[in-house]
PDB file of C-alpha atoms in Angstrom:
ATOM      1  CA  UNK F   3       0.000   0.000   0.000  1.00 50.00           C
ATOM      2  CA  UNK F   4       2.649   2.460   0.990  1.00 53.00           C
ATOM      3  CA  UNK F   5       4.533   1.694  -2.448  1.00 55.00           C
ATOM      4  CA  UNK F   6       1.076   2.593  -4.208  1.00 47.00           C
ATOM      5  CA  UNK F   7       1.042   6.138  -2.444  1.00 50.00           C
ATOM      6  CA  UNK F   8       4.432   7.039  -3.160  1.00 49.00           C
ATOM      7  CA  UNK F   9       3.914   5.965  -6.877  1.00 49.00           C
ATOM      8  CA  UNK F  10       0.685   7.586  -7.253  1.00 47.00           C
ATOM      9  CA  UNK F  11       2.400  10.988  -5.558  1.00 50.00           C
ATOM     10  CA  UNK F  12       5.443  10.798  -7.735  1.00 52.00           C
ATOM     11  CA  UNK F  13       3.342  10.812 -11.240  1.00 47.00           C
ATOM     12  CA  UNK F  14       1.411  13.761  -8.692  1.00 50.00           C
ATOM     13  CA  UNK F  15       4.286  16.341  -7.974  1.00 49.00           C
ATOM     14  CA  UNK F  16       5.244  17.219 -11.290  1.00 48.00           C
ATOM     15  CA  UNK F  17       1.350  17.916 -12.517  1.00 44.00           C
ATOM     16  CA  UNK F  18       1.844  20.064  -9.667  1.00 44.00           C
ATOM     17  CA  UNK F  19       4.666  21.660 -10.290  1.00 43.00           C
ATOM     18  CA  UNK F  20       3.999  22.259 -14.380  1.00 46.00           C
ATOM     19  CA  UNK F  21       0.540  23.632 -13.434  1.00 47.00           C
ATOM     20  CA  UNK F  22       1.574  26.488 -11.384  1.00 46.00           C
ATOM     21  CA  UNK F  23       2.381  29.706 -13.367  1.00 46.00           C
ATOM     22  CA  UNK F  24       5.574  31.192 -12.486  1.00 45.00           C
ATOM     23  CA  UNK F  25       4.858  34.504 -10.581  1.00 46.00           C
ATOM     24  CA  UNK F  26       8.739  35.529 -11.426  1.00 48.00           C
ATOM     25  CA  UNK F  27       8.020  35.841 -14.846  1.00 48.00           C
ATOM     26  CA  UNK F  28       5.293  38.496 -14.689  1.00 47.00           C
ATOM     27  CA  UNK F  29       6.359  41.939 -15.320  1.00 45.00           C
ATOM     28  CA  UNK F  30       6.005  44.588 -12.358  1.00 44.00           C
ATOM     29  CA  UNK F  31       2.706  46.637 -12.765  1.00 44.00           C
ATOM     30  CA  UNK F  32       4.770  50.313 -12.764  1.00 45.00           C
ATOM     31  CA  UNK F  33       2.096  53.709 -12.179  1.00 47.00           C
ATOM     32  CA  UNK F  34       0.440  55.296 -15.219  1.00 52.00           C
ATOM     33  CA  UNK F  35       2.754  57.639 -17.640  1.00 50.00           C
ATOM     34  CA  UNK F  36       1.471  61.140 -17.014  1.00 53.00           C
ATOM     35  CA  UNK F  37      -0.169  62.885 -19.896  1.00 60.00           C
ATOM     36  CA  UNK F  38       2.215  65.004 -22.103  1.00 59.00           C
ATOM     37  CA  UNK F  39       2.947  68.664 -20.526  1.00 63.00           C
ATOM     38  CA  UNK F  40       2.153  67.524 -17.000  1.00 72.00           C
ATOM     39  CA  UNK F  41       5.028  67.781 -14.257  1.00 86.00           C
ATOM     40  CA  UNK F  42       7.119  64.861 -13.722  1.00 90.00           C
ATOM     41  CA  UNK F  43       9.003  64.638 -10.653  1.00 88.00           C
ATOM     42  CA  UNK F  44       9.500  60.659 -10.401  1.00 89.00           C
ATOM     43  CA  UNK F  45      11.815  58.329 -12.383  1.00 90.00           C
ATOM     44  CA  UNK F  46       9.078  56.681 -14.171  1.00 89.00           C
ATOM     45  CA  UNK F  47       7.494  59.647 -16.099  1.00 92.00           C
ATOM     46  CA  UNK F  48      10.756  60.415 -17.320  1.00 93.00           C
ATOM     47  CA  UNK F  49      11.376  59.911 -20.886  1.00 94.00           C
ATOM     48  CA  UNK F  50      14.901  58.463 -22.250  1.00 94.00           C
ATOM     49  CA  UNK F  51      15.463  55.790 -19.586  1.00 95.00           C
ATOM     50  CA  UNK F  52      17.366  52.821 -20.386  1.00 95.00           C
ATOM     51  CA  UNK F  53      16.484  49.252 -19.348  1.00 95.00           C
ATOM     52  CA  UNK F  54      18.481  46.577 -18.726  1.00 95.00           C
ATOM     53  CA  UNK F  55      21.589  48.369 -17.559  1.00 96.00           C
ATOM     54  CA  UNK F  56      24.785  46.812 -15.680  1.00 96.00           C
ATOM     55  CA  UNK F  57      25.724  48.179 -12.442  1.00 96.00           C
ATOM     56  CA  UNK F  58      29.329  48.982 -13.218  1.00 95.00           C
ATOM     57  CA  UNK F  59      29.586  48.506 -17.243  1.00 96.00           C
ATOM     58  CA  UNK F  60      30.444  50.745 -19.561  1.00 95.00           C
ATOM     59  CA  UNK F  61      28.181  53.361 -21.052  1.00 95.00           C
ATOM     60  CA  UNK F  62      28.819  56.148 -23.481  1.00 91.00           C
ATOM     61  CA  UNK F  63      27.082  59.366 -22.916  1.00 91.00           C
ATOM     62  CA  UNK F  64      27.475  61.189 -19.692  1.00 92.00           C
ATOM     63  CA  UNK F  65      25.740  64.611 -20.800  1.00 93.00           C
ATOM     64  CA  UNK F  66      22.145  63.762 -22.223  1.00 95.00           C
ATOM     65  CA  UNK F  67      19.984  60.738 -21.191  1.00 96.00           C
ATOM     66  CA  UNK F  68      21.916  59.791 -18.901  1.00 96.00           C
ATOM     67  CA  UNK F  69      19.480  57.304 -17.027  1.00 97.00           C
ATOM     68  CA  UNK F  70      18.710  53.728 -16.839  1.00 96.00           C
ATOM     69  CA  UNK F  71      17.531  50.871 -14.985  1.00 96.00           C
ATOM     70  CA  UNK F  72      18.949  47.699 -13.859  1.00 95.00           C
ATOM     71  CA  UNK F  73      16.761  44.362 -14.225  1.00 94.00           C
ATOM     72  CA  UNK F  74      15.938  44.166 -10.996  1.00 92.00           C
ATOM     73  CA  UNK F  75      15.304  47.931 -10.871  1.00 93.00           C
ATOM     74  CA  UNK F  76      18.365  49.972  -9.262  1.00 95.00           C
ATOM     75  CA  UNK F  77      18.051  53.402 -11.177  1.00 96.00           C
ATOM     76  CA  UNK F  78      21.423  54.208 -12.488  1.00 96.00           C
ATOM     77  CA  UNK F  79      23.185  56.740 -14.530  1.00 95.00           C
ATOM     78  CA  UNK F  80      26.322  56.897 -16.840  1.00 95.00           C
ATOM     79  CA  UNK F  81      29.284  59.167 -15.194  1.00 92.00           C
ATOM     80  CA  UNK F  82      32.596  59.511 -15.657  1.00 88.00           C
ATOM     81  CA  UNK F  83      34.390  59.911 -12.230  1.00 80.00           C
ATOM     82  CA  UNK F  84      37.915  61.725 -12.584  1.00 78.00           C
ATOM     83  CA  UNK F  85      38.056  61.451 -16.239  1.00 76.00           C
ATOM     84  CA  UNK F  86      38.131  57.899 -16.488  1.00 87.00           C
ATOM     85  CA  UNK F  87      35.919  55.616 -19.320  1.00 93.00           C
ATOM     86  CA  UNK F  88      32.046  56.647 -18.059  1.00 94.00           C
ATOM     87  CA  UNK F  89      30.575  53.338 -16.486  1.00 95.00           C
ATOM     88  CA  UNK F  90      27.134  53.009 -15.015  1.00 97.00           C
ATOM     89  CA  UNK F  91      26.920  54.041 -11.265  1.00 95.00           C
ATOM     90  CA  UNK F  92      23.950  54.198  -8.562  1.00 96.00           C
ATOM     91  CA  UNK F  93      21.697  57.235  -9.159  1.00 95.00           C
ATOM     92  CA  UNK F  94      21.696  59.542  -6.198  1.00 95.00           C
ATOM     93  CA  UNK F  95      17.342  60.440  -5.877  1.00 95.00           C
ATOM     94  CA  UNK F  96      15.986  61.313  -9.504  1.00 95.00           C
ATOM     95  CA  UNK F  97      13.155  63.941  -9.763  1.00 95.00           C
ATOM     96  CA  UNK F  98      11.908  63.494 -12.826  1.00 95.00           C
ATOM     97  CA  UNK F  99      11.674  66.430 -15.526  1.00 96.00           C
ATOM     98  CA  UNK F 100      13.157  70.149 -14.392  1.00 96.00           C
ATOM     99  CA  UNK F 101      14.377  73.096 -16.019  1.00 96.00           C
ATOM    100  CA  UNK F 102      18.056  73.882 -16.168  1.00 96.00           C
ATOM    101  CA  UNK F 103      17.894  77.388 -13.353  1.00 96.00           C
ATOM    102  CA  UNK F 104      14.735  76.304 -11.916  1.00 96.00           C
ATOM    103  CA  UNK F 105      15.279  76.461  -7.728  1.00 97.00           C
ATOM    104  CA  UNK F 106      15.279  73.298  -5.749  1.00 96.00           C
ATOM    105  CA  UNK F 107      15.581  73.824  -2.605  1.00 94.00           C
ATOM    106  CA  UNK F 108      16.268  70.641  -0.362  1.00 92.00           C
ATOM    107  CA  UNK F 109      17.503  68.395  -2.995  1.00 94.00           C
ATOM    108  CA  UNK F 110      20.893  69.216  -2.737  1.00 94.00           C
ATOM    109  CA  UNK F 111      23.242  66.805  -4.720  1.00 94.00           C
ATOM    110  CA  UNK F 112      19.904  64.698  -6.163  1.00 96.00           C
ATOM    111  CA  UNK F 113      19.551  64.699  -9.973  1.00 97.00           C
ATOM    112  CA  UNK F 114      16.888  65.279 -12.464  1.00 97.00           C
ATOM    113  CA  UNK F 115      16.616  65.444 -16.345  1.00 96.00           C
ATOM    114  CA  UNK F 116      16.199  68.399 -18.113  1.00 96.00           C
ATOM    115  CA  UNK F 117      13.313  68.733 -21.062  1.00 95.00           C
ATOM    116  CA  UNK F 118      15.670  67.866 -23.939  1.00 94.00           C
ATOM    117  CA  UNK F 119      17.248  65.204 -21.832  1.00 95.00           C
ATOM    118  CA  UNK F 120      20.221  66.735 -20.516  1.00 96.00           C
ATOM    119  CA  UNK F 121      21.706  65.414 -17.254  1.00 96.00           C
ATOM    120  CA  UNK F 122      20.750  68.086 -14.363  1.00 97.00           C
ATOM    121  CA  UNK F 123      22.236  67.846 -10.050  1.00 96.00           C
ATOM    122  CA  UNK F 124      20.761  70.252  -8.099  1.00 97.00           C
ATOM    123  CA  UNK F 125      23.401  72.045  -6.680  1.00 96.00           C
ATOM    124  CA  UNK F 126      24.030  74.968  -3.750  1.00 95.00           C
ATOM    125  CA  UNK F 127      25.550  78.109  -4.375  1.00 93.00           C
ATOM    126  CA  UNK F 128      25.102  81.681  -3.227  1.00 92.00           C
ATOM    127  CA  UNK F 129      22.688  80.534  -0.581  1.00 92.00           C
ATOM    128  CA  UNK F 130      20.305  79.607  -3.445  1.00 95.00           C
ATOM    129  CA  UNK F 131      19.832  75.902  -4.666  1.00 96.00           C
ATOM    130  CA  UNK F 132      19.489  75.361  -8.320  1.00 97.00           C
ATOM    131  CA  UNK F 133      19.081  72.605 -11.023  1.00 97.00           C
ATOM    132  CA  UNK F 134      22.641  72.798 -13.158  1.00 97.00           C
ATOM    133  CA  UNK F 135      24.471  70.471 -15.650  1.00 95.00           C
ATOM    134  CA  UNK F 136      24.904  67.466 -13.973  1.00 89.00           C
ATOM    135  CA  UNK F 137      27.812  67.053 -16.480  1.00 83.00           C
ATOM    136  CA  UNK F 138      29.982  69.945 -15.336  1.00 75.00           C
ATOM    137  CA  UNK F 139      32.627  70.542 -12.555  1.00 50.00           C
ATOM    138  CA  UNK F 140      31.240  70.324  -8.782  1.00 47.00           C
ATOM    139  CA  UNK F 141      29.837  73.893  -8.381  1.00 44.00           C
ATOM    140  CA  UNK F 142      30.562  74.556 -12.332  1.00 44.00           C
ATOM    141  CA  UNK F 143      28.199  76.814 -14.503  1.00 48.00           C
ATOM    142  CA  UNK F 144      26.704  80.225 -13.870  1.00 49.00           C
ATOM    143  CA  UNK F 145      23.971  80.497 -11.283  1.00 49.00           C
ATOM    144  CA  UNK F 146      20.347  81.275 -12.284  1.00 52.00           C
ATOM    145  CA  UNK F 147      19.177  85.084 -12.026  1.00 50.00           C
ATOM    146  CA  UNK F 148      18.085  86.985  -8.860  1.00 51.00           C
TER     147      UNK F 148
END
């Protein structure tokens, strides 16, 4: 009897197991794309985004669109630290779509991408903080007007 069961589970456990759909394979459900002209301060209304990026691989344009996405979802960007071949690197917080001048105050150091896709950091100076090319020296580039 006991030889029965374990025959009659063993032709069981892989009906089981082919019968299940995977739930890895389904794609994430990610938040509606706003409607064209609205503001965009999140990663994932932000046009130009890359998928499938390595952590750490090599990428080629460190000025405009700039972002993209790991598979498992890290948002990274493509930088070039002291002049060396630009690889991919962990974004610091992304806010979506701003204008090159525009004020943002509290996001010091956090990046964002401009309208035409250029690579913008938020950056203080003059006791004003400011979305600048992300692209130029530390505290490069001439500061918005008063």
């Amino acid at each position: 009897m006991r030889s029965l069961a374990a025959a009659l589970a063993a032709l069981a456990a892989p009906v089981c197991l082919t019968s299940a759909p995977p739930a890895a394979a389904q794609p994430p459900v990610l938040p509606p794309v706003p409607p064209a002209g609205a503001e965009c301060n999140h990663p994932n209304c932000t046009p130009g985004i890359l998928p499938n990026v390595v952590l750490g691989s090599y990428c080629a344009n460190t000025t405009y669109y700039v972002f993209g996405v790991t598979n498992w979802g890290r948002l990274v960007f493509c930088g070039s630290p002291r002049r060396y071949e630009p690889r991919w690197f962990r974004s610091p917080e992304m806010h979506g779509v701003k204008n090159e001048g525009d004020l943002c105050p509290a996001l010091d150091g956090q990046v964002a991408q401009a309208p035409d896709g250029l690579f913008l950091t938020c950056i203080a100076k003059d006791n004003r903080s400011y979305w600048a090319r992300g692209d130029a020296s530390v505290g490069g580039g001439n500061p918005p007007p008063q």
